RNA sequence: GCGCCCGUAGCUCAGCUGGAUAGAGCACUCGCCUUCUAAGCGAGUGGUCGCAGGUUCGAAUCCUGCCGGGCGCGCCA
C-alpha cells in the first residue's frame, strides 16, 4: 500500500474504534473525510479534515473532536507528531522511515506504481476520434484523439476494464458525397477531363488512387449509368480506404482502438428500429412539429414540417428532437441514440469525447441515454475545445481546398508523436489552446515537454556516468543518508498515485502533465544544488555510499516520470539530442 | 432569444470535485554563471480570483442574477 492509502485506512479504522469506544455515534458517513498533503508544507506532511466534517453530525465541536482523533493518530507507528490548527485541521508529521519505505515501494512496484483498483473492474467504454471517414485526419481531430486515448489509459491503470471505441459515420449524406467524389476520380482515371472538382464534392487528391483502383478493376462499366447502380459500391470502397488512412494516421500517434462500430451496419442490423421501438413503448416518441429556431439570421426557407420526435425535453433537454426526417430516414441523432443504447448494453460507464462544436447536442444524447437506461448508466460527454495552430506567432490558415489544410500526419512528422501528445495534454480539455510549432519543440525550460523529458534524460545519464566515477559494484542504498531535500522529493513522488486517482475520477488526463512538470521542476532544483556544491551532486566523488543512495532516489523519480508519461502515451527519453 | 464552455498576476495557464496566507512559467527588477552536472542558477516585485448577492465553521471552487469573450441552435454530421 502507498503511504496515503495506509494512513487513510488507519484513520478509517481509528474512527471505527472511536465508535466502539462511544466517542463517536455509529453510522457516520466518512465519504467527505480526506487525507491529503496540506498546501503549505510547514503545516506538516498530511492533514485530515475529519474533525471538521464529522463534528456536526456527531453533535460536537471540531476542536474537541480533533483532540480525540489526534490522540489516537499519535499511536500510529508511522506518525511522528500530530497537532491541531485553525478551525480543526489535524496536521500530521510522518516519521522519515515512512517516506523511505515509499521510495522502496516505488522502485519495487516500478511500472505498477500508481496503479489502483478504484475502478473495481467496471467496464467503461471510451468513444473518441470518430472522425467522419471522408478524408485524412486533420489537426481538428488531434486533441480529442489524444485526450481520449490518455483517459482510456488512465482508467485502465485505475482498474477499469476499458474499451476504446471508434464510431464510423458511414451512413449519412457525407459518405454519399464521398462515393460520388470517388466516381469523379474514377472517370478521371479512365481518361476523362473532369476539370475542377465541383463545389460540394470532396476535392482531395487522396481520392485519386481509389478512383484509379476502381477503374483498373471495373473498366468503364460504371460510366454513364445511374448512380443507383454504382453508388453503394463506390461509397463502401471509399469508406474502407478512408478508414485505412485514418487508422494509419492514428497509428502515427500510437492510438489503436479496440472496436470500430459502423453506423451503417448498426442500421442494417435493426438495432435502430429496436431502440426507437423501446422509446415508443415508453411513450417517448410522437409525431409533431418543432418551433422555428431563433437563430440570428432567420431562415427564410423554414417551414413547419411534422416529424417523428423524441421527448428529450422530459430529460433535461431544451426541446424535443427529431429521430426521423420527413423522408422517413433516421436522423443522425436517431442512429446515435441507438448506438449509445448498444454501448450501454456492453458497459457500465460510457464516455464520449467530442469536439466543442458539438456542444449543442450533448443534452439530447444525455437525455436519450437517461431514457434508454432508466438513468442507470453513468455517461459523461467530454468536450474538447479547439486548437489554434500558430507558426511564428501567426495563425496557420486552414482552407478546405486540397493540400492546404494541416493534416495530423504532417504535424506528427514535423514535431514528433511525443511532442504532439504531451502538448495536447498541457491544457485542460475545456479550455482553448494554441499550438505553436516553434514553441512546442523549443529546447528550454519554458517548454514542459522538453523540461520533463530532460529530467528523465538527466537521470538516465547518471547510469552512464557513474561507471566512470565508480567502476565497481555499488553498495545497497542507505536511505538514512537522505537530507530534507531528498525526503521532500519522495513526498512529491508519493503524490503520484493520488494524482492518478484524481485524474481518472475527474476524467482529466491533463493533470498528469502538470504533475510531471512540477516533479521535473523539483528534480531540476535538487540537481542544481550540485552546481555550487559538489558534495550535493548525485555522483559524489569519494563517497560511494551517498552516490548509491542518491542514485536510488533518482531511479525512483525516473520511474514515476516514466509511469506518468506512459499514461500520456509519451516515450521517456534516455538522452536529449 | 436560448443553451454550453470560459473569465484567476502585465501575458499564457494550474488550482487536487468546499479547506488554512490563491500557485507556476513568461515578462520586469536585482544578484550569480571566465574551472564543476549551467540547451542557465538564485531572489524579488506583481491579485477587489469579471461584478453583486446567497448557501456554511470555511467559497476561486457550489447556487442565483448581471457583465464580457468563444462555440452552437429543425428536416447536416
Short mmCIF file of C-alpha atoms in Angstrom, two decimals, chain A residues 298-515:
data_model
loop_
_atom_site.label_atom_id
_atom_site.label_comp_id
_atom_site.label_asym_id
_atom_site.label_seq_id
_atom_site.Cartn_x
_atom_site.Cartn_y
_atom_site.Cartn_z
CA UNK A 298 -33.68 33.96 -39.55
CA UNK A 299 -34.01 31.13 -42.06
CA UNK A 300 -36.31 32.18 -44.91
CA UNK A 301 -36.84 28.62 -46.09
CA UNK A 302 -38.12 27.40 -42.77
CA UNK A 303 -41.48 25.74 -42.87
CA UNK A 304 -43.21 23.70 -40.17
CA UNK A 305 -42.98 20.00 -41.04
CA UNK A 306 -44.31 17.18 -38.89
CA UNK A 307 -41.54 14.77 -37.85
CA UNK A 308 -41.02 11.83 -35.53
CA UNK A 309 -39.76 13.32 -32.27
CA UNK A 310 -38.20 12.05 -29.06
CA UNK A 311 -39.36 13.68 -25.83
CA UNK A 312 -35.87 14.86 -24.91
CA UNK A 313 -37.34 17.78 -23.01
CA UNK A 314 -38.59 15.36 -20.35
CA UNK A 315 -34.95 14.51 -19.62
CA UNK A 316 -33.42 17.94 -19.35
CA UNK A 317 -33.06 18.97 -22.97
CA UNK A 318 -34.43 22.30 -24.14
CA UNK A 319 -36.59 20.87 -26.86
CA UNK A 320 -37.80 17.57 -28.25
CA UNK A 321 -35.58 16.22 -31.02
CA UNK A 322 -36.31 14.58 -34.36
CA UNK A 323 -35.23 10.97 -34.77
CA UNK A 324 -36.59 10.67 -38.29
CA UNK A 325 -36.62 13.09 -41.15
CA UNK A 326 -39.77 13.84 -43.11
CA UNK A 327 -38.47 11.44 -45.79
CA UNK A 328 -38.61 8.59 -43.29
CA UNK A 329 -34.85 8.12 -42.85
CA UNK A 330 -33.34 8.31 -39.41
CA UNK A 331 -31.57 11.48 -38.41
CA UNK A 332 -28.02 11.33 -37.14
CA UNK A 333 -29.44 11.60 -33.66
CA UNK A 334 -31.79 8.69 -34.27
CA UNK A 335 -28.88 6.46 -35.17
CA UNK A 336 -26.72 7.86 -32.43
CA UNK A 337 -29.16 7.18 -29.65
CA UNK A 338 -29.43 3.59 -30.81
CA UNK A 339 -25.65 3.38 -30.87
CA UNK A 340 -25.48 4.61 -27.29
CA UNK A 341 -28.13 2.11 -26.25
CA UNK A 342 -25.92 -0.56 -27.79
CA UNK A 343 -22.84 0.70 -25.98
CA UNK A 344 -24.74 0.90 -22.70
CA UNK A 345 -25.62 -2.76 -23.07
CA UNK A 346 -21.93 -3.60 -23.23
CA UNK A 347 -20.53 -1.34 -20.50
CA UNK A 348 -21.21 0.06 -17.04
CA UNK A 349 -19.98 3.54 -17.88
CA UNK A 350 -19.87 5.48 -21.13
CA UNK A 351 -17.57 8.33 -22.02
CA UNK A 352 -17.75 10.26 -25.30
CA UNK A 353 -15.02 12.65 -26.38
CA UNK A 354 -16.44 15.30 -28.69
CA UNK A 355 -15.26 18.46 -30.33
CA UNK A 356 -16.70 21.59 -28.75
CA UNK A 357 -18.59 22.36 -31.94
CA UNK A 358 -20.96 19.54 -30.99
CA UNK A 359 -21.72 21.07 -27.60
CA UNK A 360 -25.25 21.84 -28.70
CA UNK A 361 -26.14 18.16 -28.96
CA UNK A 362 -24.90 16.99 -25.57
CA UNK A 363 -28.21 17.41 -23.81
CA UNK A 364 -30.18 15.39 -26.32
CA UNK A 365 -27.85 12.42 -26.25
CA UNK A 366 -27.72 12.51 -22.46
CA UNK A 367 -31.49 12.64 -22.45
CA UNK A 368 -31.63 9.63 -24.74
CA UNK A 369 -29.20 7.61 -22.64
CA UNK A 370 -31.09 8.51 -19.47
CA UNK A 371 -34.36 7.38 -21.06
CA UNK A 372 -32.97 4.17 -22.55
CA UNK A 373 -31.18 3.06 -19.39
CA UNK A 374 -33.69 4.38 -16.84
CA UNK A 375 -30.96 6.73 -15.66
CA UNK A 376 -28.75 3.83 -14.64
CA UNK A 377 -25.80 4.27 -17.00
CA UNK A 378 -23.06 6.63 -15.98
CA UNK A 379 -22.45 8.77 -19.01
CA UNK A 380 -20.01 11.63 -19.46
CA UNK A 381 -19.60 13.68 -22.60
CA UNK A 382 -16.22 15.33 -22.54
CA UNK A 383 -15.96 18.36 -24.76
CA UNK A 384 -12.58 19.19 -26.19
CA UNK A 385 -12.03 22.77 -27.24
CA UNK A 386 -10.47 23.88 -30.50
CA UNK A 387 -6.74 24.08 -31.07
CA UNK A 388 -5.39 27.13 -32.83
CA UNK A 389 -2.32 26.36 -34.89
CA UNK A 390 0.36 29.01 -34.90
CA UNK A 391 3.52 29.34 -36.89
CA UNK A 392 5.86 32.09 -35.74
CA UNK A 393 3.03 33.60 -33.77
CA UNK A 394 0.74 33.81 -36.81
CA UNK A 395 -2.37 31.63 -37.07
CA UNK A 396 -1.99 28.94 -39.73
CA UNK A 397 -4.64 29.46 -42.37
CA UNK A 398 -6.85 26.47 -42.89
CA UNK A 399 -8.60 26.01 -46.18
CA UNK A 400 -10.77 23.17 -47.35
CA UNK A 401 -9.05 23.13 -50.72
CA UNK A 402 -6.86 20.11 -51.01
CA UNK A 403 -3.31 20.35 -49.83
CA UNK A 404 -3.96 23.45 -47.84
CA UNK A 405 -5.24 22.07 -44.57
CA UNK A 406 -2.89 20.84 -41.92
CA UNK A 407 -3.09 17.10 -41.59
CA UNK A 408 -2.29 15.27 -38.43
CA UNK A 409 0.30 13.23 -40.29
CA UNK A 410 2.13 16.41 -41.33
CA UNK A 411 2.27 17.72 -37.80
CA UNK A 412 3.42 14.42 -36.34
CA UNK A 413 6.10 14.25 -38.99
CA UNK A 414 7.26 17.78 -38.23
CA UNK A 415 7.39 17.75 -34.43
CA UNK A 416 7.06 14.10 -33.46
CA UNK A 417 4.44 11.97 -31.77
CA UNK A 418 5.61 12.62 -28.24
CA UNK A 419 5.58 16.39 -28.59
CA UNK A 420 2.10 16.35 -30.10
CA UNK A 421 0.70 14.11 -27.41
CA UNK A 422 2.30 15.89 -24.48
CA UNK A 423 1.35 19.33 -25.76
CA UNK A 424 -2.28 18.33 -26.26
CA UNK A 425 -2.38 17.47 -22.57
CA UNK A 426 -0.86 20.69 -21.27
CA UNK A 427 -4.22 22.37 -21.01
CA UNK A 428 -7.47 21.14 -19.56
CA UNK A 429 -9.75 19.87 -22.29
CA UNK A 430 -12.41 22.54 -21.96
CA UNK A 431 -10.03 25.44 -22.40
CA UNK A 432 -9.00 26.61 -25.85
CA UNK A 433 -5.36 26.24 -26.66
CA UNK A 434 -2.67 27.42 -29.02
CA UNK A 435 -0.28 25.00 -30.66
CA UNK A 436 2.77 26.92 -31.79
CA UNK A 437 5.09 24.89 -33.98
CA UNK A 438 8.14 26.79 -32.78
CA UNK A 439 7.34 26.68 -29.08
CA UNK A 440 6.46 23.01 -28.79
CA UNK A 441 9.89 21.92 -29.98
CA UNK A 442 11.85 24.59 -28.16
CA UNK A 443 14.65 23.19 -26.00
CA UNK A 444 14.17 25.32 -22.90
CA UNK A 445 12.53 25.16 -19.55
CA UNK A 446 9.62 27.20 -20.89
CA UNK A 447 8.58 24.12 -22.79
CA UNK A 448 7.08 21.49 -20.46
CA UNK A 449 7.64 18.69 -22.95
CA UNK A 450 11.33 19.37 -23.03
CA UNK A 451 11.58 20.05 -19.31
CA UNK A 452 10.07 16.71 -18.31
CA UNK A 453 11.99 14.75 -20.93
CA UNK A 454 15.19 16.47 -19.86
CA UNK A 455 14.69 15.43 -16.24
CA UNK A 456 14.38 11.83 -17.31
CA UNK A 457 17.36 12.07 -19.64
CA UNK A 458 19.48 13.62 -16.92
CA UNK A 459 18.74 10.70 -14.65
CA UNK A 460 19.47 8.27 -17.45
CA UNK A 461 22.83 9.97 -17.95
CA UNK A 462 23.73 9.18 -14.34
CA UNK A 463 23.70 5.48 -15.10
CA UNK A 464 26.29 6.06 -17.78
CA UNK A 465 28.44 8.45 -15.79
CA UNK A 466 28.54 6.58 -12.53
CA UNK A 467 30.52 3.81 -14.19
CA UNK A 468 33.33 6.28 -14.80
CA UNK A 469 33.42 7.52 -11.20
CA UNK A 470 32.85 4.13 -9.57
CA UNK A 471 33.74 1.32 -11.97
CA UNK A 472 32.98 -1.46 -9.49
CA UNK A 473 29.70 -2.58 -7.99
CA UNK A 474 27.75 -0.07 -5.93
CA UNK A 475 26.61 -0.86 -2.40
CA UNK A 476 22.94 -1.05 -1.47
CA UNK A 477 21.30 2.32 -0.98
CA UNK A 478 21.41 3.63 2.57
CA UNK A 479 18.31 5.80 2.79
CA UNK A 480 19.24 7.15 6.20
CA UNK A 481 21.69 9.40 4.43
CA UNK A 482 18.92 11.45 2.84
CA UNK A 483 18.54 15.06 3.91
CA UNK A 484 15.44 17.23 3.86
CA UNK A 485 15.65 17.88 0.11
CA UNK A 486 15.72 14.20 -0.70
CA UNK A 487 12.78 13.46 1.60
CA UNK A 488 10.85 16.32 0.00
CA UNK A 489 11.34 14.73 -3.38
CA UNK A 490 9.97 11.44 -2.10
CA UNK A 491 6.96 13.28 -0.70
CA UNK A 492 6.30 14.70 -4.10
CA UNK A 493 6.64 11.30 -5.74
CA UNK A 494 4.25 9.85 -3.19
CA UNK A 495 1.58 12.15 -4.59
CA UNK A 496 1.63 10.40 -7.94
CA UNK A 497 -0.96 7.73 -7.04
CA UNK A 498 -3.27 10.42 -5.70
CA UNK A 499 -2.93 12.47 -8.86
CA UNK A 500 -3.63 9.42 -11.00
CA UNK A 501 -6.73 8.60 -9.00
CA UNK A 502 -8.00 12.17 -9.13
CA UNK A 503 -7.34 12.45 -12.85
CA UNK A 504 -9.15 9.17 -13.50
CA UNK A 505 -12.15 10.11 -11.38
CA UNK A 506 -12.44 13.57 -12.90
CA UNK A 507 -11.70 12.35 -16.44
CA UNK A 508 -8.91 14.92 -16.63
CA UNK A 509 -5.72 13.45 -18.08
CA UNK A 510 -4.06 16.87 -18.23
CA UNK A 511 -3.41 16.63 -14.51
CA UNK A 512 -0.70 14.08 -15.20
CA UNK A 513 1.14 16.52 -17.44
CA UNK A 514 1.06 19.26 -14.80
CA UNK A 515 2.13 16.86 -12.09
#
